[in-house]
XYZ file of C-alpha atoms in Angstrom:
745
model
C 0.900 -0.688 -27.664
C 3.955 -1.596 -25.593
C 3.996 -4.524 -23.192
C 4.476 -2.118 -20.263
C 1.280 -0.341 -21.206
C -0.687 -3.567 -21.226
C 0.564 -4.842 -17.882
C -0.062 -1.499 -16.199
C -3.681 -1.769 -17.344
C -4.253 -5.431 -16.759
C -4.300 -5.387 -13.015
C -1.931 -7.784 -11.308
C -1.565 -4.920 -8.847
C -5.290 -4.942 -8.067
C -6.783 -7.379 -5.570
C -10.351 -8.619 -5.763
C -11.269 -7.159 -2.367
C -10.082 -3.753 -3.498
C -12.118 -3.971 -6.708
C -15.260 -4.658 -4.674
C -14.443 -1.671 -2.489
C -14.148 0.468 -5.619
C -17.903 0.893 -5.812
C -17.894 3.237 -2.830
C -14.932 5.257 -4.037
C -15.827 5.539 -7.704
C -15.067 2.383 -9.634
C -14.802 4.284 -12.891
C -11.809 6.228 -11.602
C -10.281 3.257 -9.817
C -10.380 1.189 -13.001
C -8.713 3.757 -15.224
C -5.257 2.813 -16.562
C -2.383 4.111 -14.466
C 0.312 6.145 -16.209
C 2.824 3.870 -17.907
C 6.292 4.766 -16.571
C 8.076 3.297 -19.613
C 5.753 4.129 -22.500
C 7.890 5.427 -25.340
C 10.844 6.128 -23.070
C 13.076 3.063 -23.371
C 16.478 3.054 -25.055
C 17.080 0.999 -28.184
C 17.166 -2.725 -27.451
C 15.485 -2.563 -24.027
C 12.127 -4.185 -23.297
C 9.740 -3.692 -20.391
C 7.811 -6.780 -19.331
C 5.974 -4.788 -16.644
C 6.715 -1.689 -14.553
C 9.247 -3.639 -12.453
C 11.227 -5.728 -14.966
C 13.336 -4.395 -17.839
C 15.555 -6.576 -20.019
C 18.125 -5.711 -22.678
C 21.119 -7.399 -24.238
C 23.230 -6.754 -21.145
C 20.887 -8.317 -18.617
C 17.976 -7.652 -16.293
C 17.090 -4.401 -14.524
C 14.782 -4.606 -11.522
C 12.835 -1.534 -10.433
C 12.741 -0.935 -6.673
C 10.506 2.140 -6.255
C 10.613 2.335 -2.439
C 13.469 4.597 -1.405
C 16.605 3.228 0.251
C 17.582 5.272 3.304
C 20.328 2.888 4.380
C 18.013 0.089 5.513
C 18.558 -2.141 2.466
C 15.123 -1.534 0.951
C 16.299 -1.670 -2.665
C 17.852 -5.078 -2.200
C 14.776 -6.461 -0.460
C 12.539 -5.307 -3.306
C 14.885 -6.739 -5.910
C 15.016 -10.073 -4.079
C 11.208 -10.306 -4.099
C 11.111 -9.885 -7.888
C 14.158 -12.078 -8.477
C 12.761 -14.978 -6.446
C 9.854 -15.431 -8.840
C 11.754 -14.334 -11.937
C 14.266 -17.089 -11.157
C 17.431 -15.014 -11.199
C 20.119 -14.327 -8.635
C 19.385 -10.759 -7.437
C 23.137 -10.122 -7.343
C 23.243 -10.464 -11.148
C 20.630 -7.760 -11.780
C 20.883 -4.023 -12.035
C 18.688 -2.409 -9.377
C 17.254 1.043 -10.007
C 14.804 3.324 -8.222
C 12.810 3.791 -11.394
C 10.807 6.776 -12.584
C 8.201 8.716 -10.667
C 4.896 7.048 -11.470
C 1.496 6.416 -9.912
C 2.029 2.790 -10.945
C 4.211 2.511 -7.850
C 1.594 3.744 -5.383
C 1.839 2.515 -1.798
C -1.201 0.798 -0.298
C 0.198 -0.294 3.061
C 1.165 3.155 4.321
C -2.425 4.363 4.049
C -3.682 1.201 5.708
C -1.720 2.095 8.841
C -3.847 5.215 9.291
C -7.113 3.287 9.610
C -8.807 3.684 13.035
C -8.658 -0.033 13.817
C -6.316 -1.868 16.132
C -3.954 -4.136 14.150
C -5.312 -7.059 16.172
C -8.927 -6.234 15.270
C -10.180 -9.004 12.955
C -13.820 -7.892 12.921
C -15.704 -7.642 9.648
C -15.559 -3.831 9.494
C -11.811 -3.676 10.089
C -11.157 -6.431 7.542
C -13.438 -4.801 4.964
C -11.638 -1.468 5.404
C -8.245 -3.120 4.981
C -9.449 -4.913 1.876
C -10.721 -1.696 0.323
C -7.793 0.582 1.197
C -6.167 -0.113 -2.173
C -8.908 1.968 -3.772
C -8.062 5.383 -2.264
C -4.365 4.483 -2.393
C -4.540 3.947 -6.136
C -6.626 7.055 -6.698
C -4.173 9.207 -4.711
C -1.144 7.509 -6.251
C 1.259 8.397 -3.439
C 4.667 6.865 -4.179
C 5.780 7.183 -0.581
C 8.373 5.330 1.485
C 7.703 5.317 5.216
C 5.802 3.746 8.066
C 7.700 0.446 7.771
C 5.455 -0.193 4.769
C 7.953 -1.290 2.119
C 7.918 -4.994 2.981
C 4.158 -5.466 3.424
C 3.347 -3.319 0.393
C 5.895 -5.048 -1.841
C 5.566 -8.639 -0.666
C 2.864 -9.719 -3.100
C 3.121 -6.993 -5.750
C 6.765 -7.607 -6.557
C 6.591 -11.386 -6.467
C 3.648 -11.176 -8.866
C 5.683 -8.881 -11.115
C 8.501 -11.433 -11.198
C 6.123 -14.339 -11.806
C 4.295 -12.532 -14.637
C 7.610 -11.716 -16.311
C 8.836 -15.302 -15.891
C 5.741 -16.901 -17.369
C 5.604 -14.406 -20.239
C 9.226 -15.186 -21.112
C 8.351 -18.885 -21.073
C 5.442 -18.195 -23.412
C 7.754 -16.344 -25.792
C 10.093 -19.349 -25.834
C 7.161 -21.727 -26.338
C 5.912 -19.749 -29.342
C 9.401 -19.600 -30.834
C 10.023 -23.339 -30.445
C 6.474 -24.551 -31.128
C 6.110 -26.007 -27.634
C 3.620 -25.841 -24.780
C 4.555 -23.408 -22.001
C 3.731 -25.945 -19.298
C 6.563 -28.152 -20.585
C 9.158 -25.427 -20.007
C 10.940 -24.364 -16.846
C 13.357 -21.620 -15.815
C 16.685 -21.439 -14.022
C 19.222 -18.684 -13.432
C 17.854 -16.210 -15.957
C 17.042 -18.641 -18.765
C 14.095 -20.649 -20.058
C 14.895 -24.373 -20.038
C 13.493 -26.454 -22.907
C 12.508 -30.133 -22.556
C 15.723 -31.196 -24.337
C 17.835 -29.297 -21.807
C 18.675 -26.317 -23.997
C 18.661 -22.945 -22.191
C 17.499 -19.708 -23.831
C 18.654 -16.669 -21.835
C 16.020 -14.116 -20.975
C 18.047 -11.509 -22.855
C 17.325 -13.348 -26.108
C 13.572 -13.532 -25.449
C 12.753 -10.090 -24.099
C 11.806 -8.430 -27.398
C 9.421 -11.230 -28.293
C 7.982 -11.358 -24.773
C 7.226 -7.647 -24.872
C 5.005 -8.132 -27.929
C 2.674 -10.801 -26.555
C -0.163 -10.669 -24.070
C 1.073 -11.039 -20.513
C 0.619 -14.338 -18.733
C -0.906 -12.770 -15.676
C -2.636 -15.869 -14.316
C 0.257 -17.093 -12.218
C 0.775 -19.093 -9.044
C 3.379 -17.786 -6.633
C 5.981 -20.219 -5.427
C 5.595 -21.810 -2.037
C 7.956 -20.622 0.672
C 9.594 -24.066 0.671
C 10.767 -23.404 -2.908
C 12.483 -20.105 -2.174
C 16.156 -19.887 -3.055
C 16.888 -16.364 -1.850
C 14.104 -15.083 0.358
C 14.188 -16.239 3.954
C 17.849 -17.219 3.697
C 20.992 -15.400 4.738
C 21.807 -13.183 1.785
C 24.785 -10.918 1.353
C 23.118 -7.787 0.103
C 24.588 -6.313 -3.034
C 25.063 -2.918 -1.368
C 26.847 -4.135 1.759
C 30.432 -3.857 0.484
C 29.963 -0.293 -0.788
C 28.147 0.823 2.362
C 30.775 -0.813 4.582
C 33.799 0.591 2.774
C 32.687 4.167 2.158
C 32.400 3.683 -1.591
C 28.611 3.927 -1.825
C 27.614 6.983 -3.851
C 24.970 9.064 -2.098
C 23.311 12.250 -3.272
C 26.030 14.415 -1.718
C 28.693 12.430 -3.620
C 27.250 13.183 -7.055
C 29.528 15.072 -9.426
C 28.424 16.526 -12.763
C 30.557 18.344 -15.355
C 30.959 22.067 -14.640
C 28.897 21.773 -11.463
C 28.803 24.642 -8.988
C 27.942 24.397 -5.307
C 25.570 26.249 -3.040
C 24.588 26.414 0.583
C 21.764 28.125 2.425
C 21.141 29.968 5.670
C 17.491 30.530 6.580
C 15.686 32.452 9.289
C 13.630 30.478 11.836
C 10.677 28.702 10.295
C 7.799 31.169 10.120
C 10.085 34.194 10.441
C 10.864 36.747 7.736
C 13.975 38.562 6.574
C 14.006 42.291 7.422
C 17.450 43.151 6.032
C 20.288 41.408 4.230
C 23.809 42.766 3.657
C 25.930 40.467 1.488
C 28.649 42.903 0.387
C 31.446 41.201 2.335
C 30.384 37.713 1.251
C 30.310 38.679 -2.424
C 33.994 39.668 -2.263
C 35.163 36.363 -0.806
C 37.256 33.935 -2.794
C 35.338 31.352 -4.829
C 31.960 33.073 -4.502
C 29.919 33.420 -7.697
C 26.601 34.829 -6.469
C 24.645 35.662 -3.335
C 20.868 35.341 -3.573
C 17.821 35.779 -1.407
C 15.461 32.835 -1.943
C 12.307 33.205 0.085
C 13.220 33.697 3.724
C 16.789 32.476 3.246
C 20.089 33.592 1.773
C 21.995 31.327 -0.619
C 25.591 31.495 -1.776
C 26.707 29.890 -5.049
C 30.418 29.145 -5.118
C 33.137 26.960 -6.574
C 33.018 24.557 -3.602
C 30.568 23.872 -0.811
C 33.221 25.005 1.687
C 33.477 28.417 -0.011
C 29.680 28.707 0.026
C 29.353 27.856 3.721
C 32.164 30.229 4.705
C 30.614 33.099 2.767
C 27.245 32.536 4.423
C 28.808 33.388 7.771
C 29.822 36.782 6.384
C 26.248 37.717 5.437
C 24.553 40.131 7.854
C 21.052 38.678 8.101
C 18.372 40.327 10.229
C 14.942 38.807 10.747
C 11.584 39.223 12.445
C 10.401 36.409 14.673
C 7.418 34.214 13.860
C 4.247 34.715 15.834
C 4.550 31.512 17.888
C 6.050 30.434 21.205
C 9.799 30.700 20.780
C 11.244 29.394 24.062
C 11.130 25.932 25.565
C 9.231 26.942 28.725
C 6.507 28.488 26.581
C 6.291 25.300 24.537
C 5.848 23.150 27.655
C 3.174 25.587 28.841
C 1.324 25.153 25.553
C 1.286 21.364 25.969
C 0.161 21.616 29.586
C -2.624 23.951 28.530
C -3.853 21.393 25.981
C -4.107 18.782 28.731
C -5.725 21.137 31.216
C -8.361 22.366 28.779
C -9.368 18.804 28.004
C -10.441 19.305 24.380
C -10.498 15.829 22.838
C -8.894 15.284 19.433
C -9.301 11.491 19.511
C -10.451 8.786 21.877
C -10.035 5.573 19.930
C -9.800 3.452 23.077
C -12.589 3.841 25.629
C -13.392 0.470 27.191
C -15.588 0.224 30.284
C -16.105 3.224 32.558
C -12.737 4.679 33.558
C -14.070 7.504 35.700
C -16.271 5.201 37.765
C -13.457 2.701 38.225
C -10.948 5.329 39.367
C -13.470 6.824 41.778
C -13.578 3.518 43.674
C -9.890 3.512 44.623
C -6.700 5.467 45.157
C -5.304 5.758 41.642
C -1.625 5.754 40.758
C -0.815 8.968 38.882
C 2.168 10.022 36.818
C 3.150 12.690 34.302
C 5.699 12.039 31.531
C 7.546 14.312 29.121
C 9.509 13.721 25.951
C 11.488 16.407 24.099
C 11.778 17.501 20.505
C 14.138 15.176 18.650
C 16.137 15.944 15.507
C 16.341 13.486 12.637
C 20.080 14.197 12.317
C 21.007 11.785 9.495
C 24.715 11.558 8.739
C 24.253 12.807 5.176
C 23.040 16.419 5.400
C 20.182 17.624 3.229
C 21.277 18.082 -0.365
C 19.969 18.225 -3.906
C 21.598 18.733 -7.289
C 19.492 20.554 -9.875
C 19.750 21.778 -13.454
C 16.961 24.013 -14.744
C 16.656 24.654 -18.476
C 14.044 26.579 -20.419
C 11.923 23.500 -21.006
C 13.188 20.942 -18.470
C 14.276 20.483 -14.863
C 16.472 17.607 -13.752
C 16.924 16.754 -10.059
C 19.272 14.362 -8.270
C 18.363 13.895 -4.619
C 17.283 11.360 -2.038
C 13.596 11.596 -1.190
C 10.859 9.453 0.335
C 8.127 11.275 -1.601
C 9.205 11.534 -5.265
C 5.697 12.266 -6.539
C 5.319 15.255 -4.206
C 8.738 16.518 -5.332
C 7.709 16.448 -8.995
C 4.362 18.163 -8.427
C 5.841 20.921 -6.238
C 8.746 21.555 -8.614
C 6.294 21.763 -11.522
C 4.275 24.366 -9.615
C 7.406 26.343 -8.743
C 8.958 26.345 -12.230
C 5.771 26.477 -14.289
C 6.936 23.413 -16.226
C 4.644 20.450 -16.902
C 5.234 17.446 -14.670
C 6.502 15.348 -17.562
C 9.308 17.902 -18.003
C 10.585 17.187 -14.467
C 13.048 14.303 -14.182
C 13.912 13.042 -10.709
C 16.815 10.663 -10.098
C 16.185 9.291 -6.604
C 19.544 8.765 -4.920
C 20.682 6.411 -2.178
C 20.374 8.212 1.150
C 22.772 8.385 4.045
C 20.017 8.116 6.620
C 16.685 9.839 7.010
C 14.593 8.647 10.006
C 11.764 10.620 8.378
C 13.691 13.792 7.435
C 13.569 13.109 3.713
C 9.799 13.157 3.766
C 10.244 16.933 3.576
C 10.634 19.079 0.448
C 12.216 22.266 1.845
C 15.819 21.590 0.846
C 14.845 20.397 -2.638
C 12.727 23.466 -3.320
C 15.590 25.692 -2.185
C 17.910 23.931 -4.637
C 15.439 24.413 -7.499
C 15.058 28.122 -6.683
C 18.839 28.521 -6.721
C 19.344 26.607 -9.977
C 16.568 28.594 -11.653
C 18.716 31.712 -11.207
C 21.462 30.164 -13.379
C 19.671 28.275 -16.207
C 21.578 25.387 -17.742
C 24.070 25.293 -14.858
C 24.048 22.207 -12.622
C 24.227 23.284 -8.992
C 24.569 21.091 -5.947
C 23.034 22.622 -2.838
C 24.101 21.136 0.495
C 23.263 22.273 3.993
C 25.795 22.782 6.735
C 25.349 20.587 9.791
C 24.116 23.594 11.765
C 21.452 24.299 9.141
C 20.467 20.638 9.255
C 19.822 20.854 13.002
C 18.294 24.309 13.258
C 15.923 23.895 10.300
C 14.801 20.356 10.926
C 11.111 19.628 11.428
C 11.619 17.549 14.573
C 9.648 14.945 16.417
C 7.295 16.942 18.639
C 7.713 17.504 22.340
C 4.832 15.807 24.177
C 3.345 15.444 27.662
C 1.229 12.558 28.959
C -0.656 11.999 32.184
C -1.610 8.590 33.477
C -4.101 7.472 36.102
C -4.710 3.861 36.966
C -5.546 1.100 39.418
C -4.126 -2.394 39.814
C -4.438 -5.256 42.279
C -3.101 -8.781 42.525
C -5.260 -9.829 39.567
C -3.710 -7.245 37.255
C -4.407 -3.766 35.941
C -8.056 -2.877 36.549
C -8.137 0.638 35.083
C -5.769 2.658 32.900
C -6.373 6.206 31.718
C -3.735 7.888 29.565
C -4.035 11.407 28.138
C -1.463 12.639 25.618
C -0.896 16.222 24.455
C 0.977 16.831 21.214
C 0.835 19.009 18.128
C -0.369 17.148 15.050
C 2.400 15.613 12.974
C -0.140 14.672 10.310
C -1.542 18.179 9.921
C 1.914 19.769 10.036
C 3.520 17.526 7.397
C 0.545 17.148 5.082
C -0.012 20.879 5.305
C 3.433 21.412 3.804
C 3.452 18.751 1.091
C -0.212 18.465 0.088
C -3.105 19.541 2.299
C -3.893 18.990 5.963
C -6.553 16.278 6.271
C -9.666 16.923 8.340
C -10.530 15.004 11.491
C -8.483 13.691 14.401
C -4.815 12.767 14.202
C -4.348 9.127 15.168
C -0.574 9.535 15.432
C -0.994 11.557 18.653
C -1.931 8.339 20.486
C -0.445 5.680 18.157
C 1.439 3.097 20.193
C -0.940 3.608 23.161
C -4.600 3.282 22.125
C -3.954 0.276 19.874
C -2.161 -2.006 22.344
C -3.316 -5.663 22.716
C -4.271 -5.652 26.381
C -7.585 -6.617 27.964
C -7.980 -4.053 30.745
C -11.576 -3.712 32.000
C -11.581 0.088 32.132
C -9.136 1.362 29.529
C -9.085 4.821 27.949
C -6.544 6.656 25.793
C -7.211 10.259 24.802
C -5.356 12.516 22.405
C -5.305 16.285 22.936
C -4.064 18.372 20.012
C -1.768 21.176 21.155
C -1.045 24.334 19.185
C 1.861 24.003 16.777
C 4.774 26.056 18.092
C 7.391 24.433 15.838
C 6.710 22.729 12.489
C 6.977 18.995 13.256
C 7.311 15.839 11.216
C 7.528 12.066 11.358
C 10.500 10.744 13.288
C 11.398 7.073 13.420
C 8.292 5.202 14.709
C 6.289 8.468 14.661
C 3.717 8.649 17.493
C 4.776 5.333 18.972
C 8.251 6.718 19.736
C 6.753 8.773 22.574
C 3.662 6.728 23.376
C 5.713 3.569 23.769
C 7.518 5.363 26.600
C 4.337 6.746 28.167
C 2.300 3.540 27.987
C 5.145 1.113 28.737
C 6.362 3.122 31.723
C 2.912 3.582 33.222
C 2.003 -0.101 32.913
C 5.210 -0.899 34.798
C 4.268 1.586 37.539
C 0.871 -0.078 37.916
C 2.370 -3.563 38.072
C 4.875 -2.346 40.649
C 2.120 -0.815 42.795
C 0.257 -4.149 42.789
C 3.358 -6.282 43.410
C 3.047 -8.059 40.043
C 6.018 -9.293 38.053
C 5.918 -6.956 35.017
C 6.641 -9.537 32.340
C 4.090 -11.962 33.728
C 1.662 -9.062 34.065
C 2.059 -8.210 30.370
C 1.547 -11.838 29.359
C -1.558 -12.220 31.512
C -3.103 -8.977 30.232
C -2.356 -9.659 26.549
C -5.415 -10.600 24.495
C -3.629 -11.269 21.183
C -2.060 -14.670 20.481
C 0.775 -13.375 18.276
C 1.730 -10.682 20.802
C 1.588 -13.132 23.682
C 3.956 -15.480 21.844
C 6.391 -12.563 21.476
C 6.301 -11.913 25.222
C 6.734 -15.596 26.050
C 9.655 -15.857 23.628
C 11.268 -12.820 25.273
C 10.969 -14.502 28.669
C 12.871 -17.516 27.336
C 15.462 -15.482 25.393
C 16.307 -13.171 28.312
C 16.158 -15.851 30.994
C 13.689 -13.680 32.904
C 13.213 -14.642 36.559
C 12.129 -11.238 37.820
C 13.200 -7.601 37.728
C 15.617 -7.831 40.702
C 19.153 -8.953 39.795
C 20.802 -8.162 43.136
C 22.141 -4.998 44.802
C 22.433 -2.124 42.349
C 21.256 -4.257 39.428
C 17.910 -4.566 37.744
C 16.107 -5.226 34.534
C 13.081 -3.746 32.885
C 10.671 -4.959 30.260
C 8.395 -3.112 27.860
C 6.121 -4.005 24.982
C 4.754 -1.933 22.121
C 2.752 -2.929 19.076
C 3.571 -0.418 16.349
C 3.080 -0.573 12.579
C 1.361 -3.898 13.163
C 4.481 -5.447 14.718
C 4.399 -6.718 18.317
C 7.817 -6.035 19.822
C 9.008 -6.671 23.382
C 12.367 -5.781 24.919
C 14.298 -6.370 28.132
C 17.182 -4.174 29.300
C 19.555 -5.035 32.165
C 21.508 -2.315 33.991
C 23.964 -1.876 36.854
C 24.398 1.189 39.042
C 28.128 2.022 39.212
C 30.110 4.945 40.691
C 30.478 6.253 37.129
C 26.725 6.064 36.457
C 24.213 3.597 35.015
C 25.792 0.885 32.885
C 23.745 -0.936 30.258
C 24.761 -4.604 30.443
C 22.502 -6.614 28.175
C 19.447 -6.027 25.979
C 17.041 -8.471 24.370
C 14.369 -7.946 21.728
C 11.743 -10.174 20.129
C 9.394 -9.154 17.312
C 6.988 -10.906 14.970
C 7.041 -9.728 11.337
C 5.139 -12.635 9.804
C 7.738 -13.623 7.208
C 11.446 -12.930 7.563
C 12.619 -12.052 4.053
C 16.268 -11.339 4.859
C 17.306 -12.774 8.255
C 20.604 -10.907 8.510
C 19.102 -7.528 7.676
C 16.019 -8.120 9.822
C 18.132 -8.856 12.888
C 20.177 -5.732 12.170
C 17.016 -3.644 11.870
C 15.629 -4.903 15.173
C 18.868 -4.524 17.137
C 19.626 -1.193 15.452
C 16.161 0.162 16.215
C 16.515 -0.803 19.867
C 19.964 0.827 20.186
C 18.680 3.918 18.355
C 15.819 4.163 20.846
C 18.106 3.642 23.832
C 20.639 6.255 22.728
C 18.026 8.940 22.134
C 16.309 8.178 25.444
C 19.607 8.551 27.274
C 21.051 11.683 25.738
C 19.163 13.537 23.011
C 16.893 16.578 22.906
C 16.293 19.816 21.056
C 15.500 22.807 23.255
C 14.343 26.103 21.761
C 15.429 29.650 22.537
C 14.321 32.594 20.386
C 12.670 30.173 17.953
C 15.858 28.225 17.235
C 17.197 24.943 18.625
C 20.181 25.425 20.888
C 21.711 22.150 19.682
C 23.454 22.756 16.340
C 25.688 19.695 15.896
C 26.441 16.238 17.260
C 28.596 17.595 20.090
C 25.369 18.796 21.739
C 23.214 15.900 20.510
C 25.132 12.773 21.375
C 23.792 9.334 20.635
C 24.887 6.300 22.589
C 28.672 5.824 22.616
C 30.075 2.509 21.445
C 31.403 1.681 24.920
C 27.944 2.316 26.374
C 26.189 -0.173 24.121
C 24.917 -3.330 25.840
C 25.316 -6.853 24.549
C 22.329 -7.454 22.292
C 20.346 -10.564 21.430
C 17.319 -10.538 19.151
C 14.867 -13.110 17.887
C 12.279 -12.933 15.096
C 9.000 -14.834 14.978
C 6.755 -15.582 11.994
C 3.203 -16.012 13.243
C 1.446 -12.874 11.981
C 1.030 -11.157 8.608
C 4.020 -9.777 6.678
C 5.259 -6.564 8.262
C 8.204 -4.177 8.092
C 10.855 -3.726 10.778
C 12.487 -0.333 10.279
C 10.613 1.279 13.163
C 9.060 -1.197 15.655
C 12.321 -1.784 17.549
C 12.381 1.843 18.763
C 9.265 2.322 20.979
C 9.918 -0.324 23.694
C 13.547 0.728 24.211
C 13.040 3.865 26.345
C 10.465 2.342 28.742
C 12.465 -0.893 29.100
C 15.509 1.169 30.129
C 13.495 3.431 32.443
C 11.906 0.396 34.088
C 15.330 -1.245 34.513
C 16.708 1.899 36.179
C 13.802 1.834 38.605
C 14.456 -1.832 39.386
C 18.149 -1.090 40.059
C 17.884 2.248 41.877
C 14.276 2.859 42.914
C 14.222 6.032 40.779
C 11.329 6.580 38.391
C 12.417 8.276 35.161
C 9.456 10.122 33.717
C 11.203 12.681 31.550
C 13.534 12.233 28.599
C 16.394 12.512 28.004
C 17.431 10.586 31.077
C 20.663 12.548 31.440
C 18.536 15.342 32.911
C 18.280 13.171 36.047
C 21.206 10.751 36.053
C 24.546 9.815 34.520
C 25.466 6.894 32.307
C 28.753 5.079 32.598
């Protein structure tokens, strides 16, 4: 049996708390060996020490199974392994690895538990300890929810440590020494006499012995790479335009394709492709499902020919115009059917009946993912195999769906997960990949790269949902006494899972995520989610439910503080009942030099806080009212992610998330007419311009558990800006994008 097979069975991926939890979920299934991703599938001369470390005569390959969407995830994963393996991560090859249940993600499922991240009660802790059980049974190899760092932090360091100690044992057996007398440095085992044996010379022997899986991870004080300023190995390529993404792939004799589909849920009634078939460079025109595809010699030829196809369609049986969609959300609020009520402290109705409550209604629009690299996939289908090159966050779902579509067994599907030019949640979807497989199946043995036009990317996105919230509350000089927030939204969870797997039963926590789970001690505090009918298929967008609820909750708290004459930052600090979150707010006060919201005539600053994905994040934005519009002057952000693994990248993630949130709050929306978005390219969906960007300062704290940072910088940005505009102008912004009500300089 190979070494990889043994380590996959042995269980350095399995924690003791999860094993105890296995009784409830079926310990016999939980304890079964996971599929070995390298069993019998390694080239001559290569050895697998575990599912994350491969060694051959040329060097070390580190497997980074969480997808890289531009955020540097591959490098972070490699650095975690390399730190314990005792190699410079820059000297290793870094690969995405095969699709395997061995790479299942525990942390992403843990985020869906109905417990506040600050809840340290026995039930919440027991549930967190046991969540590895269903995660392992499901085997989802998913990237999302800012889960890569927390999920990888211990797993990958253990993988590196196991490989290191097993290599030392191989050297000890060869030399007749005791392993405890050996050390390692820079990819070699160091003998007591000073001789160094490179790992490459020990790998074959190490793969034949029992793993040394009783290891002690190195203390943070011993780290050489983690926690220090690293120059990521992908930075030069990504900065110079030489990084190869999925759309850059070129295979011999490859043809190109593009697709034009009817609105989601619609159906084709007639298709006339005669003119397109006569155009230069066109090889074939196909109908694939409710879409037309053109195969051509270049992607440009394919996209041009698509415009010549006369495509007629029947509309889906859902609301197709924006006013109807808003009416559907309003109806969900008015009817009052409760999907979830995870926060219900005190007696809100009684409290509000004793005063004159502050009321407000907020709206946020549909938002496109709009990554710079359009959706694409390259596929070759043969009689007995299918090979796919694409960027995806859900490789296991891709393989299972392609197997169902082609009738091939899953082990005949090979997926090469590519670097991605952005995603923001878009590459959680399978639609573009399945289209590419359908096209390639029509020309067996022929590699075909399918790429969407930018218009197709916008009009056939599954966007962040439009949502409406209503707030009622009371505050006095002592703080907020009552807060009632009701949110209406279609279910992202049901919509996405319904496409890729199956819609789960029960309430959807994402409808109120970023609102119900906030660390504030308010005597009468209620957050209710109302599930609206799905009018447009929706999906996860960066920070998911918190992207809207951060705006709703952060804006309404500011309105309550304002009504009571309370400084908003001091009000947040006083109301906060979580030590780690309070330290974030206090650090923000020091970083921003906060002395109040008023900065003089026509100037103001706003503050907002949101705990999302377990990360407390607080932001301050300063603005000035000018004749040309609102100018963003400065912005500050503080977050606590427990352990900063890569300081440079972490600061970039936090500042980038804040600017991403600000730009979308200012300018971006999708509005629907006849079931299609009216915005079809960046000219109608403009992010923040470079000259509009404020000066940014960020600070990272390390008081809580290890967390990820791809998403938490987004939710506080919109409310901090809205609150700053109110401080400067007296105007309350309750609807996004803000350009519906004002101009920006």
